[in-house]
Coordinates of C-alpha atoms in Angstrom, one line a residue:
M1 CA 16.1 15.1 3.4
E2 CA 17.5 14.7 -0.2
L3 CA 14.1 13.2 -1.2
Q4 CA 10.6 14.7 -1.1
A5 CA 8.0 12.3 0.3
V6 CA 4.6 12.0 -1.4
L7 CA 1.7 10.1 0.1
M8 CA -1.0 8.9 -2.3
A9 CA -4.2 9.0 -0.3
A10 CA -7.0 9.7 -2.9
G11 CA -7.8 6.1 -3.9
G12 CA -11.4 5.1 -3.5
G13 CA -10.8 1.4 -2.5
S14 CA -12.5 -0.1 -5.5
R15 CA -11.7 -3.6 -4.4
M16 CA -13.4 -3.3 -1.0
T17 CA -16.4 -1.0 -1.7
D18 CA -18.4 -2.6 1.1
L19 CA -16.0 -0.9 3.5
T20 CA -15.3 2.3 1.7
Y21 CA -18.9 3.2 0.8
N22 CA -19.1 5.8 3.6
T23 CA -15.5 5.9 4.8
P24 CA -12.6 6.7 2.4
K25 CA -9.9 4.0 2.2
A26 CA -7.2 6.2 3.7
M27 CA -9.3 6.7 6.9
L28 CA -10.5 3.1 7.4
P29 CA -9.6 2.1 11.0
V30 CA -6.9 -0.5 11.2
G31 CA -6.0 -1.3 14.8
N32 CA -8.0 1.8 15.8
K33 CA -5.8 4.1 13.7
P34 CA -6.5 5.5 10.2
L35 CA -5.0 3.4 7.5
M36 CA -2.9 6.3 6.2
W37 CA -1.3 6.7 9.7
Y38 CA 0.9 3.7 9.0
P39 CA 2.9 4.9 6.0
L40 CA 3.1 8.4 7.6
N41 CA 4.6 6.8 10.7
L42 CA 7.1 4.9 8.4
L43 CA 8.2 8.1 6.8
E44 CA 8.4 9.9 10.1
R45 CA 10.6 7.2 11.6
M46 CA 12.9 7.5 8.7
G47 CA 13.5 11.2 9.4
F48 CA 11.1 13.0 7.0
E49 CA 9.9 16.3 8.3
E50 CA 7.4 17.1 5.6
V51 CA 5.1 15.1 3.3
I52 CA 3.0 16.1 0.3
V53 CA -0.4 14.3 0.8
I54 CA -2.5 13.9 -2.3
T55 CA -6.0 13.3 -1.3
T56 CA -9.6 14.4 -1.4
K57 CA -11.4 17.2 0.5
E58 CA -13.4 14.5 2.4
V59 CA -10.2 12.9 3.6
Q60 CA -8.7 16.3 4.5
K61 CA -11.7 17.1 6.6
M62 CA -11.5 13.7 8.4
M63 CA -7.8 14.2 9.0
S64 CA -8.4 17.5 10.7
T65 CA -10.6 15.9 13.3
D66 CA -9.0 12.5 13.8
P67 CA -7.2 12.4 17.2
K68 CA -4.5 10.0 15.9
M69 CA -3.7 12.2 13.0
K70 CA -3.6 15.4 15.1
L71 CA -1.6 14.0 18.0
D72 CA 0.7 11.3 16.6
V73 CA 1.8 12.8 13.3
K74 CA 4.5 15.4 13.9
M75 CA 5.5 16.0 10.3
K76 CA 4.2 19.0 8.3
L77 CA 1.5 17.7 6.0
D78 CA 1.2 19.7 2.7
V79 CA -2.3 18.5 1.7
V80 CA -3.2 18.8 -2.0
C81 CA -6.8 18.0 -2.8
I82 CA -8.0 16.5 -6.1
Q83 CA -11.5 15.9 -7.5
E84 CA -13.3 13.2 -5.5
D85 CA -15.0 11.9 -8.6
G86 CA -11.9 12.0 -10.8
D87 CA -10.3 8.8 -12.0
M88 CA -6.8 10.0 -11.2
G89 CA -4.0 7.4 -11.0
T90 CA -0.6 7.8 -9.6
A91 CA 0.9 9.3 -12.7
D92 CA -1.9 11.8 -13.0
A93 CA -1.5 12.7 -9.4
L94 CA 2.2 13.4 -9.8
R95 CA 1.4 15.6 -12.8
H96 CA -0.9 17.5 -10.6
I97 CA 1.8 18.4 -8.0
Q98 CA 4.7 18.9 -10.5
Q99 CA 5.2 22.5 -9.4
K100 CA 5.9 21.4 -5.8
I101 CA 8.5 18.8 -6.8
K102 CA 12.0 20.3 -6.3
T103 CA 14.1 17.1 -5.9
D104 CA 13.9 13.3 -6.5
I105 CA 10.8 11.8 -4.7
L106 CA 9.7 8.9 -2.6
V107 CA 6.1 7.9 -3.3
V108 CA 4.1 5.8 -0.9
S109 CA 0.6 4.5 -1.1
C110 CA -1.7 5.2 1.9
D111 CA -2.7 1.4 2.1
L112 CA 0.8 0.1 2.8
I113 CA 1.6 -1.4 6.2
T114 CA 5.2 -2.6 6.6
D115 CA 8.3 -2.3 8.8
V116 CA 10.6 -2.4 5.8
A117 CA 14.1 -0.9 6.3
L118 CA 13.4 1.9 4.0
H119 CA 17.1 2.6 3.4
E120 CA 17.3 -0.6 1.4
V121 CA 15.2 0.9 -1.4
V122 CA 16.8 4.4 -1.1
D123 CA 20.3 2.9 -1.1
L124 CA 19.6 1.1 -4.4
F125 CA 18.3 4.3 -5.9
R126 CA 21.4 6.2 -4.8
A127 CA 24.1 3.6 -5.5
H128 CA 23.0 3.0 -9.1
N129 CA 21.8 6.5 -9.9
A130 CA 18.5 4.8 -10.8
T131 CA 15.6 6.2 -12.6
L132 CA 13.3 4.2 -10.4
A133 CA 13.7 1.9 -7.3
M134 CA 10.7 0.1 -5.9
L135 CA 9.6 -2.2 -3.1
M136 CA 8.1 -5.6 -3.7
S137 CA 7.1 -8.3 -1.3
K138 CA 6.1 -12.0 -1.4
A139 CA 2.4 -12.5 -2.0
H140 CA 0.4 -13.4 1.1
E141 CA -2.1 -16.2 1.3
F142 CA -4.8 -14.9 3.6
T143 CA -6.3 -17.7 5.7
E144 CA -9.1 -15.9 7.5
T145 CA -12.7 -16.5 6.3
V146 CA -14.0 -13.4 4.5
P147 CA -17.5 -12.3 5.6
G148 CA -20.2 -12.7 3.1
Q149 CA -18.2 -15.0 0.7
K150 CA -19.2 -18.5 1.7
G151 CA -19.8 -20.6 -1.4
K152 CA -18.4 -17.8 -3.6
K153 CA -15.6 -18.9 -5.8
K154 CA -12.4 -17.1 -4.9
T155 CA -11.3 -14.8 -7.7
A156 CA -7.9 -15.9 -8.9
E157 CA -5.3 -13.1 -8.7
Q158 CA -3.5 -12.3 -11.9
R159 CA 0.2 -13.1 -11.4
D160 CA 3.0 -10.6 -12.2
F161 CA 6.0 -11.9 -14.0
V162 CA 9.1 -10.0 -12.7
G163 CA 12.4 -10.3 -14.5
V164 CA 15.6 -9.4 -12.6
D165 CA 19.3 -9.8 -13.3
Q166 CA 21.7 -12.2 -11.5
S167 CA 22.0 -9.8 -8.6
G168 CA 18.2 -10.0 -8.0
K169 CA 18.2 -6.2 -7.8
R170 CA 18.0 -4.8 -11.3
L171 CA 14.5 -4.9 -12.7
L172 CA 14.5 -5.9 -16.4
F173 CA 10.8 -6.3 -17.1
M174 CA 7.4 -6.7 -15.3
A175 CA 4.3 -8.0 -17.0
N176 CA 0.9 -9.0 -15.7
E177 CA -0.6 -12.3 -16.6
A178 CA -3.8 -10.6 -17.9
D179 CA -1.7 -8.7 -20.5
L180 CA -0.1 -11.8 -22.0
E181 CA -2.2 -13.2 -24.8
D182 CA 0.4 -15.4 -26.6
G183 CA 2.8 -16.1 -23.8
L184 CA 5.8 -14.2 -22.4
S185 CA 8.0 -12.7 -25.0
I186 CA 11.4 -11.3 -24.2
R187 CA 13.5 -9.5 -26.8
K188 CA 16.8 -11.1 -27.8
S189 CA 18.7 -7.9 -27.0
I190 CA 17.7 -8.2 -23.4
M191 CA 18.7 -11.8 -23.3
R192 CA 22.1 -11.0 -24.8
K193 CA 22.7 -8.4 -22.1
H194 CA 21.3 -10.6 -19.3
P195 CA 21.6 -14.3 -20.3
R196 CA 20.9 -15.4 -16.8
M197 CA 17.8 -13.5 -16.1
H198 CA 15.6 -14.7 -13.2
I199 CA 11.8 -14.7 -13.8
K200 CA 9.9 -14.5 -10.5
T201 CA 6.3 -14.9 -9.7
G202 CA 4.5 -14.6 -6.4
L203 CA 5.5 -11.0 -5.8
V204 CA 3.4 -8.0 -5.0
D205 CA 4.1 -4.4 -5.9
A206 CA 4.1 -2.6 -2.6
H207 CA 3.5 0.8 -4.3
L208 CA 6.6 2.4 -2.7
Y209 CA 8.9 4.1 -5.3
C210 CA 11.9 6.3 -5.4
L211 CA 11.7 8.4 -8.6
K212 CA 13.9 10.9 -10.4
K213 CA 12.5 14.4 -10.5
A214 CA 12.8 14.2 -14.3
V215 CA 10.2 11.5 -14.3
V216 CA 7.6 13.8 -12.9
D217 CA 8.7 16.5 -15.4
F218 CA 8.2 13.9 -18.2
L219 CA 4.8 13.0 -17.0
A220 CA 3.8 16.6 -16.8
D221 CA 5.0 17.3 -20.3
N222 CA 3.2 14.3 -21.8
K223 CA -0.3 14.5 -20.5
Q224 CA -1.7 12.8 -23.6
N225 CA -0.2 9.5 -22.3
P226 CA -2.7 8.2 -19.6
L227 CA -0.3 5.6 -18.2
K228 CA -0.1 4.1 -14.8
L229 CA 3.2 4.9 -13.0
C230 CA 4.8 1.5 -13.5
E231 CA 3.8 1.5 -17.1
C232 CA 6.1 4.5 -17.5
F233 CA 9.1 2.3 -16.9
I234 CA 8.6 -1.4 -17.3
I235 CA 6.5 -3.4 -19.7
S236 CA 7.1 -6.7 -21.6
T237 CA 6.8 -5.6 -25.2
P238 CA 8.5 -6.8 -28.4
N239 CA 10.4 -3.5 -28.5
S240 CA 12.1 -3.3 -25.1
A241 CA 11.8 -3.5 -21.4
L242 CA 10.3 0.0 -21.5
P243 CA 6.8 0.9 -22.4
A244 CA 5.8 2.2 -25.8
S245 CA 5.6 5.8 -24.6
L246 CA 9.1 5.9 -23.2
S247 CA 10.5 3.7 -26.0
L248 CA 9.1 6.0 -28.8
L249 CA 9.7 9.3 -27.0
F250 CA 12.9 8.8 -25.1
F251 CA 14.6 5.6 -26.0
P252 CA 16.6 7.3 -28.8
H253 CA 17.6 10.0 -26.3
P254 CA 17.4 8.6 -22.8
E255 CA 19.6 11.4 -21.5
L256 CA 16.5 13.5 -21.5
L257 CA 15.5 11.7 -18.3
I258 CA 18.9 12.2 -16.8
S259 CA 18.8 15.8 -15.6
S260 CA 20.8 15.7 -12.4
R261 CA 23.3 18.5 -12.2
D262 CA 25.9 15.9 -11.0
E263 CA 25.3 13.6 -14.0
P264 CA 28.5 14.7 -15.9
L265 CA 30.6 13.9 -12.8
L266 CA 28.9 10.6 -12.2
Q267 CA 29.4 9.6 -15.9
L268 CA 33.1 10.7 -15.7
A269 CA 33.6 8.6 -12.5
Q270 CA 31.9 5.6 -14.2
D271 CA 34.0 5.9 -17.3
R272 CA 37.3 6.0 -15.4
S273 CA 36.4 3.3 -13.0
C274 CA 37.1 -0.4 -13.4
W275 CA 33.9 -1.2 -11.5
N276 CA 31.1 -3.0 -13.4
D277 CA 27.6 -4.0 -12.4
H278 CA 27.7 -7.4 -14.1
R279 CA 29.9 -10.2 -15.2
G280 CA 30.2 -12.4 -18.2
D281 CA 31.0 -9.9 -20.9
M282 CA 33.2 -6.9 -21.6
S283 CA 30.4 -4.4 -22.0
E284 CA 30.4 -1.2 -20.0
A285 CA 28.6 -0.8 -16.7
Y286 CA 24.8 -1.2 -17.1
H287 CA 25.4 -2.1 -20.7
G288 CA 25.3 1.6 -21.5
G289 CA 21.7 1.9 -20.3
K290 CA 20.6 5.3 -19.1
L291 CA 17.2 4.3 -17.8
R292 CA 17.7 2.0 -14.9
C293 CA 15.1 0.4 -12.6
Y294 CA 15.8 -1.5 -9.4
V295 CA 13.8 -3.5 -7.0
H296 CA 14.2 -4.4 -3.3
I297 CA 12.3 -7.7 -2.6
M298 CA 11.3 -8.0 1.0
D299 CA 11.6 -11.7 1.8
E300 CA 10.8 -11.5 5.5
G301 CA 8.6 -9.4 7.7
P302 CA 5.2 -7.8 7.3
C303 CA 4.5 -6.0 4.1
Y304 CA 0.8 -5.7 3.2
R305 CA -1.3 -3.7 0.7
V306 CA -4.6 -3.2 2.5
N307 CA -6.7 -3.1 -0.7
T308 CA -9.1 -6.0 -0.3
L309 CA -11.4 -7.1 2.5
A310 CA -9.2 -10.2 3.2
A311 CA -6.1 -7.9 3.5
Y312 CA -8.1 -5.5 5.8
I313 CA -9.0 -8.3 8.2
E314 CA -5.4 -9.6 8.2
A315 CA -4.1 -6.0 8.8
N316 CA -6.2 -5.6 11.9
R317 CA -4.6 -8.8 13.3
L318 CA -1.1 -7.7 12.4
A319 CA -0.9 -3.9 13.0
P320 CA -1.4 -3.7 16.8
K321 CA 1.3 -6.3 17.3
L322 CA 3.6 -4.6 14.9
F323 CA 3.5 -1.4 16.8
E324 CA 3.1 -3.0 20.3
E325 CA -0.2 -1.3 21.1
V326 CA -1.6 -1.4 24.6
P327 CA -4.6 -3.8 24.5
V328 CA -6.9 -1.4 26.3
H329 CA -7.0 2.4 25.8
P330 CA -6.7 4.2 29.1
S331 CA -10.0 6.0 28.5
A332 CA -12.0 2.8 27.9
V333 CA -14.3 1.6 30.7
I334 CA -14.3 -2.2 31.0
S335 CA -16.2 -4.3 33.5
E336 CA -14.1 -6.5 35.8
R337 CA -16.4 -9.4 34.7
C338 CA -15.4 -9.0 31.0
Q339 CA -13.4 -11.9 29.6
M340 CA -10.9 -10.4 27.2
G341 CA -8.3 -12.4 25.2
S342 CA -4.7 -11.2 25.1
D343 CA -5.0 -10.8 21.3
S344 CA -7.9 -8.3 21.5
Y345 CA -7.7 -4.5 21.4
I346 CA -10.2 -2.0 22.9
G347 CA -10.3 1.6 21.6
A348 CA -10.7 5.0 23.3
M349 CA -13.9 5.8 25.1
C350 CA -15.3 2.3 24.8
Q351 CA -17.8 0.9 27.3
I352 CA -17.7 -2.8 27.9
A353 CA -20.4 -4.2 30.2
D354 CA -20.6 -7.3 32.5
K355 CA -20.5 -10.9 31.4
T356 CA -19.0 -10.1 28.0
S357 CA -16.4 -12.1 26.1
I358 CA -14.1 -10.5 23.6
K359 CA -11.6 -12.8 21.9
R360 CA -9.2 -12.1 18.9
S361 CA -11.1 -9.0 18.0
T362 CA -10.6 -5.2 17.6
I363 CA -13.2 -2.9 19.2
G364 CA -13.2 0.6 17.8
N365 CA -13.4 4.0 19.6
S366 CA -16.6 5.1 21.3
T367 CA -18.2 1.6 20.9
T368 CA -20.7 0.4 23.5
V369 CA -20.9 -3.4 24.2
K370 CA -23.7 -4.3 26.6
E371 CA -24.2 -7.3 28.9
K372 CA -23.8 -10.9 27.9
V373 CA -22.3 -10.2 24.5
K374 CA -19.8 -12.5 22.8
V375 CA -17.4 -11.2 20.2
A376 CA -14.9 -13.5 18.5
N377 CA -12.6 -13.1 15.5
S378 CA -14.3 -9.9 14.5
I379 CA -13.6 -6.2 13.7
I380 CA -15.9 -3.6 15.3
M381 CA -15.3 -0.1 13.9
H382 CA -16.0 3.2 15.7
G383 CA -19.2 4.3 17.3
V384 CA -20.9 0.9 17.2
T385 CA -23.6 -0.1 19.7
I386 CA -24.0 -3.8 20.4
E387 CA -27.1 -4.5 22.5
E388 CA -27.4 -7.1 25.2
G389 CA -27.1 -10.9 24.5
C390 CA -25.6 -10.6 21.0
N391 CA -23.2 -13.2 19.5
I392 CA -20.8 -12.0 16.8
Q393 CA -18.4 -14.3 15.2
G394 CA -16.0 -13.7 12.2
S395 CA -17.7 -10.5 11.3
V396 CA -16.9 -6.9 10.3
I397 CA -19.2 -4.3 11.7
C398 CA -18.7 -0.8 10.2
S399 CA -18.9 2.5 12.0
N400 CA -22.1 3.7 13.7
A401 CA -24.0 0.4 13.2
V402 CA -26.5 -0.8 15.8
I403 CA -26.7 -4.5 16.5
G404 CA -30.1 -5.3 18.1
R405 CA -30.6 -7.3 21.3
G406 CA -29.9 -11.0 21.0
A407 CA -28.7 -10.8 17.4
D408 CA -26.6 -13.8 16.2
L409 CA -24.2 -12.8 13.4
K410 CA -21.7 -15.2 11.9
Y411 CA -19.3 -14.1 9.2
C412 CA -21.4 -11.0 8.4
L413 CA -20.4 -7.7 6.9
V414 CA -22.6 -4.9 8.4
G415 CA -22.4 -1.6 6.6
N416 CA -21.9 1.9 8.0
G417 CA -24.8 3.1 10.1
Q418 CA -26.9 -0.1 9.5
Q419 CA -29.2 -1.5 12.1
I420 CA -29.7 -5.2 12.8
E421 CA -33.1 -6.1 14.2
P422 CA -33.3 -7.7 17.7
E423 CA -33.0 -11.4 17.7
G424 CA -31.8 -11.3 14.1
K425 CA -30.0 -14.4 13.0
D426 CA -28.0 -13.7 9.9
H427 CA -25.5 -16.3 8.9
W428 CA -23.0 -15.7 6.0
H429 CA -24.9 -12.6 5.2
E430 CA -24.0 -9.1 4.0
H431 CA -25.7 -6.0 5.2
T432 CA -24.6 -3.0 3.0
P433 CA -26.1 0.4 2.3

């Protein structure tokens, strides 16, 4: 492949710590597969044969024993471990692997689940010789009730303001609502070049990027700038559509980021061509800009960042349907007297007893469900034991938990390895370590 693939799988899942306290985000079960399986599958379907995986030693150890990772993933995984307690963002992680980067790169987050036509992003990157091309999707309004949050005021998500040109493809600026103290300011020079700019809200950064190799080199050479990846390209400032670091260091000499060996030929072809990327003025293509960012906005189809509890619940509903999973794993043992809905999924080595009812739920691997148990609208992770006569509704039960006989759980979040006493009646409660 002309691009090297990089999977970011070291994030701690700070927005859903109840789930990631004992299980790293990358290995959280979604549809009975590790979360990181989904972006790896996306890359494999697109023809990649090797992926650099930036992760922690804990995740690496879990990857080596997980059957889905061992059997389903055929690509070569070049695993690079970083410190587990380090606060290393995407830019820092790319600095860490700079010596391994030989070409332009495709960076994907481990929490992305999508069936996007990946060539849409790559083609933008190629066609415009872009510095960056990224994927965004429409924001999702999750409708499922989140366990443990009854009566809690929903935290308002800070909106992103995304500016694109008339084509809807060239990214001109991106600013978060939290960073705007006195309103949204756009420099006149940008407005002169793009008088019909579209400002969009309701979009989510999918954390899938095509990047020039020179960007990684720049990050490695400027370790004193602790910026997030997107901040290395786009920010709404009085100076430009680029961040202060790039504006001050590179804007006078943007050719420093254009290091492709084919660049002279590309520039010659552009100079001798009558093609232009815009209308309305006589300026040269791209208005002479050397740093070019593009965005593919996915209007339809699934595209989720599984980085909150609400998104995790929704992903467990979506993922099995997306990949047409068989409802019951062949190794699971299910009683003929079990009532199972068509929208439920039973994992490997499960044992489901008589007179049980499982509806709109996911049951993880090696889970035991005893007699007269009702499970509805719930996610049961791996190795859970549910004793006889329990009623579980709208809940998330983390791995290795034990639910005592006759317990009645409604919209509960039970932490990893926790035990619920027999006959326990916990409504809208949260059991965490």
